[in-house]
Amino acid sequence: MERADVAIIGGGLIGCAAAWRLAQRGARVVLLEAGEHNAGASGQNAGSLHFQLERRFLEQGEALAEQAARIATLNVLAVADWRAIECELGADLHVSMAGGLMVAETREEVALLEAKAAREAAAGLAVRLIDGDAARALAPYLAKSVIAACHLTDEGHADPRALTPALAAAARAAGAAIREGCRVEAIKTPAPGRFVLRTAAGGVTAAQLLIAAGAWSASVAAMANIHLPMVPVALQMNATERIAPAIPHLIQHVGRRLSLKQAHAGNVLIGGGWPARMAVRSDGGFDLARRPALSETSLAGNLRAAIDVVPMLARLNLIRTWTGTTAITADQLPIVGPVPRLPGLWVAGGGSAFTLGLTFARLIANAMGGERVRELDLFGPARFDHLNSFMGAA
Amino acid sequence: MDVAIVGGGPAGQAAALQLAAAGIAATVIDEQPRAGGQILRQPPSAVAVRDWLAGRSYRALKAQLAAFEDCNAVTWRGGTSVIGLSMNEDGAGLTLADGSGVERLHARHVLVAAGCHDLAVPMPGWTLPGVQPAGAVQAMLKSQQMLPEGATLFAGTHPLQLIVAAQLVRAGATVAGVHFAQPLRRFATWLSPAAAIARSADLADALAALATLRRARVPVRFGSAISAIEGAMRVERAIVDGVPIACDQVALCYGFVPQSALPRMAGATMRAAGPAGGFATVADDWMASSVPGLWVAGETTGVQGAPAAACEGAIAGIGIAQTMRAFDLREAERRAAPFRAAYVQHRTFAAVLDRIADPRDHFPPIAPDTIVCRCEAVPRAALAGGSANAVKLASRCGMGLCQGRNCEPTLLRLLGAPDGPGFTARFPARPVALGMLAGD
């Protein structure tokens, strides 16, 4: 039985970053990854660094928008984390923070932008609302149909292919053990603050356990007899052929599902929350082991929105549409913090975890190290503790 | 629509003709403007080519092509790529792209008879202009009567290079040499009675090719391996057995890999295709894949040559017609019997050819800076990781325009996992303009 201070389940961005931060603090860390690191949403997402409030928070009515706006406090922290990360890791992650524009094409959308900008200003995000001509002065490739935009100078993109491997390397260098192909088959909690994990390659016992398994987090938590209201969602994204640098900004849309940027390699990556279709098991549950199926409707809709906003894209070739699975939570806010029902159990994940993952990992490592981390107060699993009234160590 | 056939080569034609005989119309889709596939690559209709493919082994295939082109039950969709294939309870959803736009097509049954492509073989210098797969050299010759300029050196393990070299000589081009990496004794199995009887026409064509090359004083060498290609801006010489040989073109011929993008996209069960690598679609006795409604024939099920492909296509056509209740199983067996009998012989020959051409012990060395993925310019040294998908994510190998079609067999070989799993198949099978997909 291998002994550790902290066991982490999940070799994605959050798991590897937390392993690195915790190992830096001197903890003995063992990270267990069922497959290969960076194989899930951490490596499959399109690499946006979006710090403006997301469209998905704005489309569910005023009350939810108000609640979701709390995430802006994390966005402010994430800007600083991203500005520092290449230096800290000593790695080229193709981080580009040349600014982002969230565009509007209708009067209703302009009103949404205005309300959004007010919430962001209150949270300390320096968003600037500009008209269509000012947007085109910044980004001449935008269509005439763009009548307003919110500009945030810190937004941009980074390379999801590079970040998690660099974090894993840093974690190993700091002394963490990262085990790939090591699926956790059972979680036992023989005593408070003691977790025993069974894998085919042997057991691991740890005083603290962090679940950072993305779309698989809810099923991993089930092994510890805990409900975690994180649900998998399948998205699809598109890559064009490579072209010379033409689009330096992150472009998003306040009223339509659209997020696009030109990656370091030259491909334009187009997404924005268009769904793919998850496979279903014969017993009715979603089958996360199988690749989600492409949706032609999403494909056409996504490309339509992209071309409407950036007309030059119509001429480019699509070379790849890919699908991936991520997780969102019951209230759309991330779940990052301790599980009250099971002392020593921690969770981090639940949406926007490329942009925010470094921040989740840094804050949770501090909290697991015993610090009081007020920034996480709003995001802990405690807000869903009622779901676990009948669960836990019973 | 009842039946869509992807590929107008020998397998697709044979299937369409069997369906027509059962009173079932089929739409046949092919990237080339005219039917024939790679084996009978036709010149553009405006170009008249004298003695087009006069060899003995082409006769039966040409007769089938003529019948296909005269068949009223066939709707021909040339110049059209199938870029997506998805299967559900109702059948197949195909996404087609041609010069003018993208179109969705639904068919109760789809037969993928998409043929094969040359195995790409990396070695130092293989990305220089003037290096081509032998199949591409032959396609230019067959369809355009275009000859490479200067002297072409052939190198590899597949006997097709003899045929192509002789076709070049007959068309008036210069061949610097034909180099087989394997020893001559590997060819002895060809002369076994079973193989010789099975495909005497091919043997005759090969012997005729050898005679042509000898008359033209083209050196044909065995146990003679290419290890690098050199030149400043384009091919100037090939290094063969450590010795430079001056040439202007290099045609590489190590074998063929099934086109597998569409069956993989549709989730069909695949298997390792054979010594040259790649993936073949698993099929039952009637050429049905593991996915209901998806049928496969020809090189898609494993590279066995055009006559075997035509047999499989005919069996698939009969199988589809039977499934559509055009006749009962007994009648289907009666119709299929001659094709099953012929298929056994062609298969025997294909197995012999596989053994002769087996490239696995003869691949040229790949240096750390040798490009493995041409599309993304990824050198061997950058390939690190566990699975093919992980290497793709980490290195961009396979992320380019060809969707990994060319580098996948080499990558899997370098990973020590030639049987896969390979890259996850992604839409679209061919690049297509965003505007067309958005419905512009």
PDB file of C-alpha atoms in Angstrom, chain A residues 36-39 43-44 160-162 165 239-242 265-267 270 291-292 294 296 299-300 303-304 306-307 313-324, chain B residues 86 95 104 264-267 375-377 385-387 390 392-396 398-401 403 424-428 430-440:
ATOM      1  CA  GLU A  36      -3.402   9.213 -20.621  1.00  0.00           C
ATOM      2  CA  HIS A  37      -2.944  12.693 -19.169  1.00  0.00           C
ATOM      3  CA  ASN A  38      -4.550  15.559 -21.113  1.00  0.00           C
ATOM      4  CA  ALA A  39      -6.786  13.129 -23.050  1.00  0.00           C
ATOM      5  CA  GLY A  43      -6.574  18.706 -24.248  1.00  0.00           C
ATOM      6  CA  GLN A  44      -9.694  18.686 -26.412  1.00  0.00           C
ATOM      7  CA  PRO A 160      -4.330  23.126 -24.629  1.00  0.00           C
ATOM      8  CA  ARG A 161      -1.949  20.619 -26.187  1.00  0.00           C
ATOM      9  CA  ALA A 162       0.968  22.163 -24.310  1.00  0.00           C
ATOM     10  CA  PRO A 165       1.887  18.178 -20.286  1.00  0.00           C
ATOM     11  CA  ALA A 239     -10.454  23.700 -37.170  1.00  0.00           C
ATOM     12  CA  THR A 240      -9.717  25.364 -40.481  1.00  0.00           C
ATOM     13  CA  GLU A 241      -6.616  24.876 -42.525  1.00  0.00           C
ATOM     14  CA  ARG A 242      -3.637  26.939 -41.369  1.00  0.00           C
ATOM     15  CA  ALA A 265      -0.110  27.014 -35.517  1.00  0.00           C
ATOM     16  CA  GLY A 266      -2.299  29.142 -37.817  1.00  0.00           C
ATOM     17  CA  ASN A 267      -5.547  27.161 -37.774  1.00  0.00           C
ATOM     18  CA  ILE A 270     -14.320  27.718 -34.178  1.00  0.00           C
ATOM     19  CA  ARG A 291     -16.946   9.307 -28.636  1.00  0.00           C
ATOM     20  CA  PRO A 292     -19.899  11.712 -28.924  1.00  0.00           C
ATOM     21  CA  LEU A 294     -21.144  14.881 -34.544  1.00  0.00           C
ATOM     22  CA  GLU A 296     -24.673  18.326 -38.595  1.00  0.00           C
ATOM     23  CA  LEU A 299     -21.816  22.170 -37.540  1.00  0.00           C
ATOM     24  CA  ALA A 300     -23.812  24.270 -39.995  1.00  0.00           C
ATOM     25  CA  LEU A 303     -20.000  27.868 -39.190  1.00  0.00           C
ATOM     26  CA  ARG A 304     -22.910  30.168 -40.156  1.00  0.00           C
ATOM     27  CA  ALA A 306     -18.606  32.346 -37.632  1.00  0.00           C
ATOM     28  CA  ILE A 307     -18.949  33.472 -41.249  1.00  0.00           C
ATOM     29  CA  LEU A 313     -13.718  32.463 -43.036  1.00  0.00           C
ATOM     30  CA  ALA A 314     -16.142  31.319 -45.759  1.00  0.00           C
ATOM     31  CA  ARG A 315     -13.257  30.729 -48.133  1.00  0.00           C
ATOM     32  CA  LEU A 316     -11.165  28.645 -45.741  1.00  0.00           C
ATOM     33  CA  ASN A 317     -11.256  24.863 -45.710  1.00  0.00           C
ATOM     34  CA  LEU A 318     -12.547  22.976 -42.720  1.00  0.00           C
ATOM     35  CA  ILE A 319     -10.073  20.218 -41.985  1.00  0.00           C
ATOM     36  CA  ARG A 320     -11.437  18.790 -38.765  1.00  0.00           C
ATOM     37  CA  THR A 321     -14.520  18.780 -36.613  1.00  0.00           C
ATOM     38  CA  TRP A 322     -13.992  17.104 -33.281  1.00  0.00           C
ATOM     39  CA  THR A 323     -16.184  16.276 -30.356  1.00  0.00           C
ATOM     40  CA  GLY A 324     -15.286  16.218 -26.691  1.00  0.00           C
TER      41      GLY A 324
ATOM     42  CA  SER B  86     -23.077   8.497 -40.118  1.00  0.00           C
ATOM     43  CA  THR B  95     -22.409  14.338 -46.655  1.00  0.00           C
ATOM     44  CA  ARG B 104     -26.864  15.642 -47.477  1.00  0.00           C
ATOM     45  CA  ARG B 264     -14.086   4.391 -39.146  1.00  0.00           C
ATOM     46  CA  MET B 265     -16.191   7.554 -38.983  1.00  0.00           C
ATOM     47  CA  ALA B 266     -19.309   5.364 -39.035  1.00  0.00           C
ATOM     48  CA  GLY B 267     -17.978   3.250 -36.170  1.00  0.00           C
ATOM     49  CA  CYS B 375       1.073  18.197 -43.574  1.00  0.00           C
ATOM     50  CA  GLU B 376       2.299  19.577 -40.242  1.00  0.00           C
ATOM     51  CA  ALA B 377       6.049  19.079 -40.832  1.00  0.00           C
ATOM     52  CA  GLY B 385       3.742   9.724 -26.089  1.00  0.00           C
ATOM     53  CA  GLY B 386       1.697   6.590 -25.647  1.00  0.00           C
ATOM     54  CA  SER B 387      -1.200   6.148 -28.052  1.00  0.00           C
ATOM     55  CA  ALA B 390      -1.791  11.195 -27.549  1.00  0.00           C
ATOM     56  CA  LYS B 392      -1.199  13.549 -32.315  1.00  0.00           C
ATOM     57  CA  LEU B 393      -2.247  15.899 -29.528  1.00  0.00           C
ATOM     58  CA  ALA B 394       1.294  16.424 -28.298  1.00  0.00           C
ATOM     59  CA  SER B 395       3.077  16.755 -31.655  1.00  0.00           C
ATOM     60  CA  ARG B 396       0.417  17.721 -34.264  1.00  0.00           C
ATOM     61  CA  GLY B 398      -1.815  13.705 -38.163  1.00  0.00           C
ATOM     62  CA  MET B 399      -3.538  17.050 -37.561  1.00  0.00           C
ATOM     63  CA  GLY B 400      -3.162  18.353 -41.080  1.00  0.00           C
ATOM     64  CA  LEU B 401      -5.061  18.401 -44.344  1.00  0.00           C
ATOM     65  CA  GLN B 403      -6.317  13.827 -41.567  1.00  0.00           C
ATOM     66  CA  THR B 424      -9.826   8.752 -33.978  1.00  0.00           C
ATOM     67  CA  ALA B 425     -11.498   9.334 -37.347  1.00  0.00           C
ATOM     68  CA  ARG B 426     -12.832  12.861 -37.667  1.00  0.00           C
ATOM     69  CA  PHE B 427     -15.167  14.675 -40.019  1.00  0.00           C
ATOM     70  CA  PRO B 428     -14.577  15.732 -42.815  1.00  0.00           C
ATOM     71  CA  ARG B 430     -11.671  15.638 -47.233  1.00  0.00           C
ATOM     72  CA  PRO B 431     -11.126  19.374 -46.599  1.00  0.00           C
ATOM     73  CA  VAL B 432     -14.135  21.445 -47.586  1.00  0.00           C
ATOM     74  CA  ALA B 433     -14.787  25.196 -47.612  1.00  0.00           C
ATOM     75  CA  LEU B 434     -16.551  26.553 -44.529  1.00  0.00           C
ATOM     76  CA  GLY B 435     -18.928  28.562 -46.655  1.00  0.00           C
ATOM     77  CA  MET B 436     -20.200  25.444 -48.422  1.00  0.00           C
ATOM     78  CA  LEU B 437     -20.839  23.703 -45.090  1.00  0.00           C
ATOM     79  CA  ALA B 438     -22.664  26.757 -43.775  1.00  0.00           C
ATOM     80  CA  GLY B 439     -24.982  26.644 -46.785  1.00  0.00           C
ATOM     81  CA  ASP B 440     -23.661  29.675 -48.683  1.00  0.00           C
TER      82      ASP B 440
END
